[in-house]
XYZ file of C-alpha atoms in Angstrom:
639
model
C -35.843 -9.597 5.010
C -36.467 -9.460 1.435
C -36.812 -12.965 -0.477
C -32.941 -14.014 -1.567
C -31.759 -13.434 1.811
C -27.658 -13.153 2.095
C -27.578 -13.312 -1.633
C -30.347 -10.162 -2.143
C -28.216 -8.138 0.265
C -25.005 -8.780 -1.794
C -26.417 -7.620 -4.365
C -28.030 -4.835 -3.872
C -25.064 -3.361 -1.982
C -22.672 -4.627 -4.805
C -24.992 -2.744 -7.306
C -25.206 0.551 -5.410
C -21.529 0.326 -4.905
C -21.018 -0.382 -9.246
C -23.266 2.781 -9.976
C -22.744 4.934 -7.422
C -19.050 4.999 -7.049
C -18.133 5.724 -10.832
C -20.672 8.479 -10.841
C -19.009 10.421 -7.572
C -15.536 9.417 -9.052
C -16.632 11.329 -12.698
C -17.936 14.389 -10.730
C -14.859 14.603 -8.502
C -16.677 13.587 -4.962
C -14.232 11.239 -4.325
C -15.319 7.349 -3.564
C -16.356 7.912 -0.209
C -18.945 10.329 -0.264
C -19.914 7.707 -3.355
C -20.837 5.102 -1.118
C -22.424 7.186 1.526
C -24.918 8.706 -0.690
C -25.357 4.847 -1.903
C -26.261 4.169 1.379
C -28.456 7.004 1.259
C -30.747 6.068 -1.536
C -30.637 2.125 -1.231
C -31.305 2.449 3.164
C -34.754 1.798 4.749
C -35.347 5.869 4.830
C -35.288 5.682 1.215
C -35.694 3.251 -1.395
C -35.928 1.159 1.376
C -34.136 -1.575 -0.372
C -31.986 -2.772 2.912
C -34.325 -2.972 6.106
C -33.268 -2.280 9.884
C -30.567 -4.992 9.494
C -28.245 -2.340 9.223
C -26.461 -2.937 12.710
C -25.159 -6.257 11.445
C -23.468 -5.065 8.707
C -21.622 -2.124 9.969
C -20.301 -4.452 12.643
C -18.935 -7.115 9.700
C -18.291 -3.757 7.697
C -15.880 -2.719 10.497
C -13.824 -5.187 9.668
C -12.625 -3.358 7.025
C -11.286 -0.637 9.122
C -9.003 -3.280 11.000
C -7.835 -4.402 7.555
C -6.850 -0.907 6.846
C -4.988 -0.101 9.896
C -3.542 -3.739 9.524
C -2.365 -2.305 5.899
C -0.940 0.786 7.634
C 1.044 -0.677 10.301
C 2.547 -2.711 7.453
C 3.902 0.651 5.905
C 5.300 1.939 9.492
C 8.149 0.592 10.698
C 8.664 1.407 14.663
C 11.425 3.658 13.943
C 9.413 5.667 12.270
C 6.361 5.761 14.591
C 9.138 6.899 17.021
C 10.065 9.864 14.842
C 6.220 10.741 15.308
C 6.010 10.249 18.680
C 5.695 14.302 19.173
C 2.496 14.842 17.064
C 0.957 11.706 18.053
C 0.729 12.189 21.575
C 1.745 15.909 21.560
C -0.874 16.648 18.796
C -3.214 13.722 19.283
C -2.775 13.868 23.179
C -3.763 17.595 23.235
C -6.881 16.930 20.475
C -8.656 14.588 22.390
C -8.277 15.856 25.724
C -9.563 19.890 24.820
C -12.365 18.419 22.454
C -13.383 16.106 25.371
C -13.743 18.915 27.793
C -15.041 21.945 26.016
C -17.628 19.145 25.160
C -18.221 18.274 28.679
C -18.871 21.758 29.248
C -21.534 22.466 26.175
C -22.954 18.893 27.620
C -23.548 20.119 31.709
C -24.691 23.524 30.143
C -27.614 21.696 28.926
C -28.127 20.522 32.258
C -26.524 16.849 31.627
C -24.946 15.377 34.573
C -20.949 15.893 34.594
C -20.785 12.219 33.822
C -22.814 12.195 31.138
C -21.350 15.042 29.642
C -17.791 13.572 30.059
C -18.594 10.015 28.170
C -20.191 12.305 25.841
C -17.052 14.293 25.129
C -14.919 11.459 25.077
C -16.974 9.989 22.272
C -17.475 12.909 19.940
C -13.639 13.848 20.470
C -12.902 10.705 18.130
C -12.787 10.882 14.413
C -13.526 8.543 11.434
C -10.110 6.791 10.627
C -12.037 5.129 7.734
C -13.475 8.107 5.619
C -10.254 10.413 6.670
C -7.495 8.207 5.460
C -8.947 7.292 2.404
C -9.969 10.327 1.590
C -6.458 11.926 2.203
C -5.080 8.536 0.645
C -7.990 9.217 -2.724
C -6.162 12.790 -3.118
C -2.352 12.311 -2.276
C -2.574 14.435 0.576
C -1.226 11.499 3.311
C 2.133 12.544 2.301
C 2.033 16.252 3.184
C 2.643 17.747 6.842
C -1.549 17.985 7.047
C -1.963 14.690 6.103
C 0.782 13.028 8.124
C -0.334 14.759 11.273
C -3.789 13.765 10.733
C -2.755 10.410 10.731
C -0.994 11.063 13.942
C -3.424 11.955 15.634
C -6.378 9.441 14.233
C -3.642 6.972 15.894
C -3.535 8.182 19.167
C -7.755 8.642 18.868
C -7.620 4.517 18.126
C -4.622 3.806 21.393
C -6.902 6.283 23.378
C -9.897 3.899 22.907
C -8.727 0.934 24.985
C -9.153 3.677 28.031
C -12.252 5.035 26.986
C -13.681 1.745 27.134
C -12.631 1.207 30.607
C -13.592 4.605 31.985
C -16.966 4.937 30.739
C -18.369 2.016 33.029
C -17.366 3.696 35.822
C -19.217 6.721 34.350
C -23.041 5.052 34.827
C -25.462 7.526 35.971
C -28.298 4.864 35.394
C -30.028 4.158 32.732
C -32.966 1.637 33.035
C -34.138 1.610 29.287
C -30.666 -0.303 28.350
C -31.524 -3.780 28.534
C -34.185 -2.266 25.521
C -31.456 -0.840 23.360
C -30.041 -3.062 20.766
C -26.798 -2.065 19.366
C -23.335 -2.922 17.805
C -20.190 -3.630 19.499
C -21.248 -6.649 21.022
C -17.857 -7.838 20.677
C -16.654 -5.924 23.917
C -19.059 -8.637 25.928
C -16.785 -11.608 25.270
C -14.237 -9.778 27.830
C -16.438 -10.112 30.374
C -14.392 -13.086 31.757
C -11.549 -10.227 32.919
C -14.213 -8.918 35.320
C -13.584 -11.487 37.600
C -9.920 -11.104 37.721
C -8.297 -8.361 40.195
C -7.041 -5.349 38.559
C -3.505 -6.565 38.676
C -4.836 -9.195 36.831
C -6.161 -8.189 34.252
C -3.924 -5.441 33.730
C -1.540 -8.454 33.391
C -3.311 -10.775 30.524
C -3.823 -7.483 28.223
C -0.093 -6.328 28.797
C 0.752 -10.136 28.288
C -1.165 -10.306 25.138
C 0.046 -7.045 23.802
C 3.657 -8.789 23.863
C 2.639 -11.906 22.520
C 1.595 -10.424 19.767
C 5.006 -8.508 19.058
C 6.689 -11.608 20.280
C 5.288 -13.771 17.704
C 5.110 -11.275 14.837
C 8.665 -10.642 15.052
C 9.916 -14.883 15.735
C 7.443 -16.720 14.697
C 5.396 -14.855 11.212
C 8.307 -15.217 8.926
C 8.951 -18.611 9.051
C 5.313 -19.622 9.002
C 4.922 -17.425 6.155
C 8.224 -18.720 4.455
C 6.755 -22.218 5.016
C 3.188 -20.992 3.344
C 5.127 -19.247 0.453
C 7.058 -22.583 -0.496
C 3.799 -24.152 -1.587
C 3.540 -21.966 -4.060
C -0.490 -21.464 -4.193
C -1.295 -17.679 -3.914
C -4.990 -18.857 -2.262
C -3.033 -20.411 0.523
C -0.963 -17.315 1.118
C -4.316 -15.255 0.900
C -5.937 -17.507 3.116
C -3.046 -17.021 5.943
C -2.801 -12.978 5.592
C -6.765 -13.244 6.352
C -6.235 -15.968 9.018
C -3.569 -13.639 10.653
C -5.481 -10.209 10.740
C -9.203 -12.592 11.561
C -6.703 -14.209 14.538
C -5.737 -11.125 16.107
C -9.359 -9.514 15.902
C -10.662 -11.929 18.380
C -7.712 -12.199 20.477
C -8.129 -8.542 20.673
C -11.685 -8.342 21.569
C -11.685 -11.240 23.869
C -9.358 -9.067 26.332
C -11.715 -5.861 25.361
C -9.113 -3.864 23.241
C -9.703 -2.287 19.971
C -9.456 -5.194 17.255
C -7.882 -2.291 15.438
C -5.268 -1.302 17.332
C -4.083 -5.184 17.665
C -4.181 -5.680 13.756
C -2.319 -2.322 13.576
C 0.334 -3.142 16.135
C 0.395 -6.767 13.940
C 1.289 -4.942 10.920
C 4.072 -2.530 12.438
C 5.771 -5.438 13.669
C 5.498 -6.983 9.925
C 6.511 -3.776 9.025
C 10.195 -5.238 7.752
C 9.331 -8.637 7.054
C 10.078 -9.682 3.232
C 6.440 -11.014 2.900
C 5.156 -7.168 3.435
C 4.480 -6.553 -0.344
C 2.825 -9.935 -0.549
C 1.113 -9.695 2.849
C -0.324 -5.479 0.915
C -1.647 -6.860 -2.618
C -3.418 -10.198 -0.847
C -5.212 -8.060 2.160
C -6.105 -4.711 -0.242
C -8.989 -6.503 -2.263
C -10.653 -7.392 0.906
C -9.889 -4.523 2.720
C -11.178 -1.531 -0.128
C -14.556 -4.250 -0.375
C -15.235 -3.416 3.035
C -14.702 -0.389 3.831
C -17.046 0.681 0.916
C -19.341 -1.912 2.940
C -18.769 0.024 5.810
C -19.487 3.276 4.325
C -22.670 2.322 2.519
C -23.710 0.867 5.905
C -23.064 4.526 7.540
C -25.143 5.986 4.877
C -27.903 3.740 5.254
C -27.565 4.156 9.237
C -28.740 7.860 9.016
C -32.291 7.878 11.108
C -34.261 10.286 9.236
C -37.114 10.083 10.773
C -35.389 11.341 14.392
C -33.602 14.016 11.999
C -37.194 14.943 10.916
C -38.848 14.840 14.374
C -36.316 17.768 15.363
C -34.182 19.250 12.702
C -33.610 22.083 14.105
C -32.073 20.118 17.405
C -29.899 17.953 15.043
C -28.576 21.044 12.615
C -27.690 22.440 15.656
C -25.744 19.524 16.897
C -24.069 19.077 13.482
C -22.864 23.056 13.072
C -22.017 22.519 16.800
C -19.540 19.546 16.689
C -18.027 20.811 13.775
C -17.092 24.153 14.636
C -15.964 23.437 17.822
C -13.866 20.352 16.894
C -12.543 22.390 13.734
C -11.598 25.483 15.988
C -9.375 22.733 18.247
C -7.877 21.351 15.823
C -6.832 24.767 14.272
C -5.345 25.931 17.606
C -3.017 22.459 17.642
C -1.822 23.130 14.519
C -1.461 26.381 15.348
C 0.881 25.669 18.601
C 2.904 23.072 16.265
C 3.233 25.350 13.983
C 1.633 24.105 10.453
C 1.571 26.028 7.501
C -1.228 27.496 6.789
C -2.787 25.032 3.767
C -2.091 22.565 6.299
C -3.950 23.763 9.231
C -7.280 24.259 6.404
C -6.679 20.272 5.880
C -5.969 19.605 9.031
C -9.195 20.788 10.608
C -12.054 20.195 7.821
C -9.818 16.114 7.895
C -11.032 15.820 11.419
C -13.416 17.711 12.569
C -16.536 14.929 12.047
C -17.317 12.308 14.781
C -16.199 8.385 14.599
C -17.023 5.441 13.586
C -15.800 4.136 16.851
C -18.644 6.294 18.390
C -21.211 3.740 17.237
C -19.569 1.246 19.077
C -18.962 3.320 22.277
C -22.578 4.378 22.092
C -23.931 1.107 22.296
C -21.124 -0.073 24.962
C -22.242 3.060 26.965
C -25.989 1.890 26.889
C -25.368 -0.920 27.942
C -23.812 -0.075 30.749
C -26.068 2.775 31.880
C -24.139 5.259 31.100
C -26.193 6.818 27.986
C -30.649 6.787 27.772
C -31.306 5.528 24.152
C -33.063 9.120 23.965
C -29.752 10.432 23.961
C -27.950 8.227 21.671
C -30.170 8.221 18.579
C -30.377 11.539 17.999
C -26.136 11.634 18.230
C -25.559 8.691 16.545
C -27.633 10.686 13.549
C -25.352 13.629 14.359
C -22.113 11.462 13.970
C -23.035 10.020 10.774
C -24.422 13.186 9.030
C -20.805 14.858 10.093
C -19.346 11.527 8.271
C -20.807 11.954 5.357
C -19.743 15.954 4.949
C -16.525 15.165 5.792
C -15.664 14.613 1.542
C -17.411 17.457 1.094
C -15.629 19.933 3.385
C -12.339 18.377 1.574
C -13.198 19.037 -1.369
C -14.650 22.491 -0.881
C -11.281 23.055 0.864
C -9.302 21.546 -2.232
C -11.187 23.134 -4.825
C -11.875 26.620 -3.556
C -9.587 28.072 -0.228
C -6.431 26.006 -1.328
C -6.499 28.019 -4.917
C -6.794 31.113 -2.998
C -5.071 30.709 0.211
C -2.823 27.809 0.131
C 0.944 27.260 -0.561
C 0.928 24.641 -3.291
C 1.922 21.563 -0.578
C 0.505 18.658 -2.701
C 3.115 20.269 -5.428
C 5.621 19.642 -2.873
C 4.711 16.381 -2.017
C 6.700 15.177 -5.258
C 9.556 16.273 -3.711
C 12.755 14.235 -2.309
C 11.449 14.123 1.325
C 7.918 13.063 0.834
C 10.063 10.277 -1.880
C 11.524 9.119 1.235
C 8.346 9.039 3.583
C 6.710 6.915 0.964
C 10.063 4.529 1.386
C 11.366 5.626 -1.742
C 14.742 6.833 -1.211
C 15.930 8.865 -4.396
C 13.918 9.539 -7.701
C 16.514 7.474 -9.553
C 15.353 4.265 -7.799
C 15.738 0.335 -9.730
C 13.572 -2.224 -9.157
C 14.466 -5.568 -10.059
C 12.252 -8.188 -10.727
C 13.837 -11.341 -9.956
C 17.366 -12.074 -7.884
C 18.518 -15.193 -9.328
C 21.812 -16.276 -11.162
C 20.803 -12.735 -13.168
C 19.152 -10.784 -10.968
C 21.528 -11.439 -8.438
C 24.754 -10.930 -9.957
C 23.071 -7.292 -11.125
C 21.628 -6.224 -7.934
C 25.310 -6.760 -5.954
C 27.016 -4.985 -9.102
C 24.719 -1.806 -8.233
C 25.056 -1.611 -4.628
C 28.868 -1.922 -5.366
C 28.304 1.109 -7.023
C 26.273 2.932 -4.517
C 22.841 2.512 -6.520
C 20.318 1.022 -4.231
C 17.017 -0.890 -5.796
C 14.611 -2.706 -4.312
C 14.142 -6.441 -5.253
C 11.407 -8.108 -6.387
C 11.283 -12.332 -5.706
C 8.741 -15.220 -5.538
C 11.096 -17.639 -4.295
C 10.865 -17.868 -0.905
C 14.380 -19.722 0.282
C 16.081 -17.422 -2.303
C 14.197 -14.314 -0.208
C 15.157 -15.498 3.276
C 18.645 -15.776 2.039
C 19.560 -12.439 0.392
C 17.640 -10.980 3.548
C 20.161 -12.513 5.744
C 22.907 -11.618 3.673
C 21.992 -7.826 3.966
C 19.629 -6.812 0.925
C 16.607 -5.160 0.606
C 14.715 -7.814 -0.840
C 10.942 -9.145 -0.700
C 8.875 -11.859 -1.274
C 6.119 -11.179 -4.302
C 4.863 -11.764 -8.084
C 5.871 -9.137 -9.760
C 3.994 -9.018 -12.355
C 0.808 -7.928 -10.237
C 0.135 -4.626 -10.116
C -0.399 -3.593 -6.540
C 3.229 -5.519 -5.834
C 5.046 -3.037 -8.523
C 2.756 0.032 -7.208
C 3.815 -1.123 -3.423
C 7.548 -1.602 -4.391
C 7.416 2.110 -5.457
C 7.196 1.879 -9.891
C 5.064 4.939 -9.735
C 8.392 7.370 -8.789
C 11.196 4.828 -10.081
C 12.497 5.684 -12.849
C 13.660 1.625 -13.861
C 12.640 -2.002 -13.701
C 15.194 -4.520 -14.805
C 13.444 -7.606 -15.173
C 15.279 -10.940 -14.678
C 13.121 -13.668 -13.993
C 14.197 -17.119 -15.630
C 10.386 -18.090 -16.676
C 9.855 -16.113 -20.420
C 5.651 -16.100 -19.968
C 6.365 -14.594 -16.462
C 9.192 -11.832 -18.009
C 6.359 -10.728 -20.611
C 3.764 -10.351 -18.044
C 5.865 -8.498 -15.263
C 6.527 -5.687 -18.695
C 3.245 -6.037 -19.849
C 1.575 -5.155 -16.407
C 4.455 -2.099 -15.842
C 3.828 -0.812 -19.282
C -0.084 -0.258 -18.927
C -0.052 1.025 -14.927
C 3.531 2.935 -15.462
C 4.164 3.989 -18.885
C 7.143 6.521 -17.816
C 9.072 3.858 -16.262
C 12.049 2.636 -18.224
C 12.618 -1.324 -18.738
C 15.435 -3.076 -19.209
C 14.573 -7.444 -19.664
C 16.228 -10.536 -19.465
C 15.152 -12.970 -22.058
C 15.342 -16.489 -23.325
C 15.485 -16.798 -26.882
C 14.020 -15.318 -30.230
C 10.850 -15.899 -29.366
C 10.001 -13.736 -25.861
C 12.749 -11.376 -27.377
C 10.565 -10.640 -30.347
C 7.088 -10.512 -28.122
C 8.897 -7.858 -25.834
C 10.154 -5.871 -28.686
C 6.987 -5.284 -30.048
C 5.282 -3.960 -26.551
C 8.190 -1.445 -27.305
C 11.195 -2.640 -25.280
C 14.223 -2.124 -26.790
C 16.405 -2.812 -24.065
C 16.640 -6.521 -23.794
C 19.605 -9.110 -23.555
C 19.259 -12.635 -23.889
C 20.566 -14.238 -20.968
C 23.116 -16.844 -23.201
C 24.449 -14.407 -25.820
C 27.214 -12.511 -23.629
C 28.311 -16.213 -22.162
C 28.311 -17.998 -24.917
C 30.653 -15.342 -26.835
C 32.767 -15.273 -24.091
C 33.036 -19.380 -24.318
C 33.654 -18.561 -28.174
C 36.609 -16.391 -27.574
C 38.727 -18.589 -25.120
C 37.924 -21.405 -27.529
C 39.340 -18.960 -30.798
C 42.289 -18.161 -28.293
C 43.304 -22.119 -27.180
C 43.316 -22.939 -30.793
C 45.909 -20.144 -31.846
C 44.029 -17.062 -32.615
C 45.041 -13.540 -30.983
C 43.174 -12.636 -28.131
C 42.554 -9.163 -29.704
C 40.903 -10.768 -33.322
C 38.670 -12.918 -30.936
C 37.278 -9.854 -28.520
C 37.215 -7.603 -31.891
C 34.917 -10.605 -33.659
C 33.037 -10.969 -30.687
C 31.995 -7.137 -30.136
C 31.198 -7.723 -34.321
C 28.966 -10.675 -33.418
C 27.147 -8.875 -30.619
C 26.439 -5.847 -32.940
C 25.145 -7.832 -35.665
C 23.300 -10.186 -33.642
C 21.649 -7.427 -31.592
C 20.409 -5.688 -34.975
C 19.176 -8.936 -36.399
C 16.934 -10.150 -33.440
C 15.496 -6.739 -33.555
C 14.813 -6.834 -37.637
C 13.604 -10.227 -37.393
C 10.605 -9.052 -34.797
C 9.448 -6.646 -37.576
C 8.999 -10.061 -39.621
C 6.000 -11.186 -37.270
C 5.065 -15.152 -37.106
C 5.569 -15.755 -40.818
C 7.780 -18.653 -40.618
C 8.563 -19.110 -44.090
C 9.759 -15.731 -43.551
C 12.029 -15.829 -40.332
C 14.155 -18.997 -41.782
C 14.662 -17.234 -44.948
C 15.899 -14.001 -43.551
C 17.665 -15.881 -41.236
C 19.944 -17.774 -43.768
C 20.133 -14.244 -45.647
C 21.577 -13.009 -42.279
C 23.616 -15.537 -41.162
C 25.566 -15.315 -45.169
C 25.634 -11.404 -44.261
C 27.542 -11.904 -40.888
C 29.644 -14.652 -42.771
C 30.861 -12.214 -45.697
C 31.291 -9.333 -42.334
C 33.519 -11.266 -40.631
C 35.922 -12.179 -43.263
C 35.974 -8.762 -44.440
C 36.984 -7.543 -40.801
C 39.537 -10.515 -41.137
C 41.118 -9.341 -44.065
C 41.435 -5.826 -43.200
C 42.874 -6.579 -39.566
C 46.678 -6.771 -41.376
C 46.214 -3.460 -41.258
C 45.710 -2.214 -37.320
C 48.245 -1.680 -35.608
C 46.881 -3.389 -31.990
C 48.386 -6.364 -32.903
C 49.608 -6.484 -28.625
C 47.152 -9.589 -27.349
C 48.448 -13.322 -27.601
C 46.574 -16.137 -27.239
C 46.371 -16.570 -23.486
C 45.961 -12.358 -23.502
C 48.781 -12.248 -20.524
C 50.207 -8.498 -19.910
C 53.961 -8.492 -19.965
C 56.227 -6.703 -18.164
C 56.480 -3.579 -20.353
C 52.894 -3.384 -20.026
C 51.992 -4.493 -22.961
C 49.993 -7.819 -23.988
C 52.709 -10.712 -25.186
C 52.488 -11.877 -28.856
């Protein structure tokens, strides 16, 4: 270990991560293959800036992966996993299962033992759910019938783990050199206790903690986080959203299920909860941190020096897993009948080997099931097909979509993939806000058949619009990944209506700079925020007194005598004049010699306005409204 410790590994990652990343990004690589090649150059085959310790830090780097399926159970709500229920275990089922044999096969070919060759199919038939949904997620292409099925079946690959794990003991052909092999996934040992259960038994606490968690995500989350929220201290919130996904990790791995598939079935259940948007922008920091963690970890993982004893041995292996996993996967889509584009993104998405398989590598080791000769040489094999994996997408993207595909990423902007993204109609509202305002303007819209989706960081205010049947959530909305999560970048309007002026500016400022097509429409306080949000280029803005104030001016003109119809005629006068003024005044700047003199100018104008509007209304013929502006019984107002 290098002098600096912790501190030297921080920051040599963090600065491989800074120059690396940009670089791919400008070339059009795409982050991942970024931080693999990162990995690459700083990893002890290298520069040899990072030593051996590299088995540590993919297994705290694979926490990232749990955040991210976390993050995508919070998109999925269990409705919708139903409606997928045919490509996930249709599609992800029928993946697994052909890879897994025709692997097996290749495996006893080579004169492997059956068993050998089977743990080794079930192994290699997984894929990398880190590098494939952020890639897919990098390009837009999660959306599209490819994409979505891809995701299908990387879920089923993740439920299918739990029984991998508990088949491949029973696999063991041997294996004396395990107790020397030193590997990850040392968190399966802390379910060792289960062993001494019965079957029944054990069967019985994973089952038991499967429902506990869906038990207490759906009773017990919202009011916890409700009670969190109230405190209003964002750290706190973070803190619990880490707590909850760090919780369910090692409840998870002390029964010996995937960590991942627990913080995954966490977020499905979350999946409606009014803290979701909150619960996305506090876990997505941490989450893209560590996965680039992860990847530079897989980079630096690469064993060149077993690639250069045999390279021959491991091209093979490569060109091997590949083409075989890529001609599966092309039959599937084939038999479920994907367009063609599809199938091309389909295959070259999923045709590498998993992270997972580091794990299962070591677990199998350990339990005699693989010789360390063996596993080096494919953990090398796994990785290498890891880090091509951005490459065959974009060789697919930039060369055999042009020629052979059928524009689907132009049809992902369409009305369907609005609606798999949660966002229902291209005319959708967001409002920022449901108080006394916000409130009164959201129910208006849905009485007119406009749905929105609310935006609110009171957390009593949230819980009770929920109950009361809207689609509201708990969030600041003038944070970026909130607005991007709430769907600004196809909406087409925010009306902001917060009651805190600093707050209103911010929320427009932040939508302005990240989504410069949508339309804004803001509630303000007075002169001053008015004129600030006028010159970021909002015209549409009301100040929250004027309309009830003129309305309190009216019935006051009409108790002391004047017709009805002179007072709504002045008033629409008023607003006019008023609107135009607050507009010319923010042209004035800060000068406030300035303001008070143009002011007094404008108030003499709307003076000599109104009396000239007085002395001219002899002359219309309305005269119909009295003073109380009752309708009589000809159906006409009473003088």
């Amino acid at each position: 270990m290098h002098e600096g410790g912790f501190l030297y590994q921080a920051f040599v990652y963090l600065t491989a991560a800074v120059v690396s990343v940009p670089i791919a990004k400008k070339l059009g690589l795409g982050s991942v293959l970024g931080y693999l090649v990162a990995g690459i150059v700083i990893g002890p085959f290298a520069l040899g800036l990072i030593g051996h310790e590299g088995a540590g830090v993919m297994e705290f780097a694979e926490f990232g992966i749990i955040m991210m399926l976390f993050l995508i159970g919070l998109e999925l709500e269990p409705k919708m996993i139903w409606r997928l229920k045919r490509s996930i275990l249709g599609m992800g089922g029928a993946q697994v299962v052909v890879s897994a044999l025709l692997i097996t096969a290749v495996a006893m070919l080579s004169g492997y033992a059956w068993q050998t060759g089977l743990a080794l199919g079930l192994v290699l038939a997984l894929s990398s759910t880190a590098i494939v949904l952020q890639s897919l997620q990098e390009k837009g292409l999660l959306k599209t019938d490819g994409g979505k099925n891809s995701f299908s079946v990387l879920l089923f690959q993740d439920i299918a783990i739990i029984p991998i794990l508990a088949l491949l003991p029973l696999l063991a052909v041997g294996g004396d050199d395990a107790a020397d092999y030193h590997g990850g996934g040392g968190h399966h040992g802390a379910a060792e206790w289960l062993e001494a259960l019965p079957i029944w038994g054990q069967a019985g606490v994973v089952l038991g903690v499967v429902a506990g968690i869906v038990l207490v995500g759906h009773y017990l989350l919202n009011p916890v986080f409700g009670f969190i929220a109230r405190t209003r201290l964002r750290e706190l919130f973070t803190a619990a959203a880490l707590l909850l996904v760090v919780g369910v990790t090692i409840l998870m791995g002390m029964v010996g299920l995937s960590p991942a598939l627990g913080t995954f079935l966490a977020g499905v259940v979350l999946a409606q909860s009014e803290y979701r948007h909150e619960l996305e922008t506090n876990i997505e920091p941490f989450k893209g941190l560590l996965l680039g963690l992860f990847f530079i970890a897989v980079g630096a993982s690469i064993d060149f020096h077993v690639i250069a004893a045999s390279p021959l041995v491991i091209f093979q292996l490569v060109v091997g897993l590949i083409a075989l996993k890529f001609i599966v996967l092309v039959l599937v889509a084939r038999i479920f009948s994907m367009s063609f584009d599809n199938i091309l993104l389909f295959g070259f998405a999923l045709a590498q080997g998993g992270e997972f398989a580091f794990v299962l590598f070591s677990f199998g080791v350990q339990n005699g099931v693989f010789e360390p000769v063996l596993v080096k040489p494919m953990i090398a094999v796994v990785a290498i097909t890891m880090g091509l994996t951005p490459m065959f997408l974009l060789f697919n993207e930039k060369v055999l979509q042009p020629r052979f595909g059928t524009k689907e990423q132009e049809r992902t902007s369409s009305d369907d993939t609005l609606r798999g993204q949660g966002i229902e109609e291209q005319g959708k509202v967001i409002i920022a806000g449901f108080g006394r305002v916000g409130s009164t303007v959201g129910r208006f819209m849905q009485a007119n058949d406009e749905s929105a989706t609310y935006l609110d960081i009171d957390p009593d205010n949230v819980d009770l619009l929920r109950k009361l049947g809207l689609d509201v959530y708990y969030g600041d909305a003038s944070r970026y990944e909130l607005l991007h999560a709430a769907g600004a970048e196809q909406a087409s309007l925010l009306i902001i209506a917060v009651d805190d002026p600093e707050k209103t500016v911010a929320i427009a400022r932040t939508a302005m700079k990240h989504f410069p097509r949508l339309k804004i429409i803001a509630r303000t306080a007075g002169l001053g925020d008015s004129h600030e949000l006028i010159g970021m280029g909002i015209d549409h803005i009301y100040p929250e007194t004027l309309d009830t104030a003129l309305r309190i001016g009216v019935d006051a003109l009409a108790i002391l005598g004047h017709r009805r119809y002179h007072a709504v005629r002045a008033m629409h006068t008023f607003r006019r004049h008023e609107e135009r003024h607050i507009h010319e005044l923010a042209k004035l700047g800060h000068d406030r010699k300035e303001l008070i003199r143009e002011a007094k100018k404008r108030i003499e104008d709307l003076e000599e306005l109104m009396l000239a509007e007085k002395r001219d209304m002899h002359s219309d013929k309305e005269l119909g409204w009295d003073a109380s502006g009752h309708i009589s019984d000809e159906g006409h107002m009473r003088e």
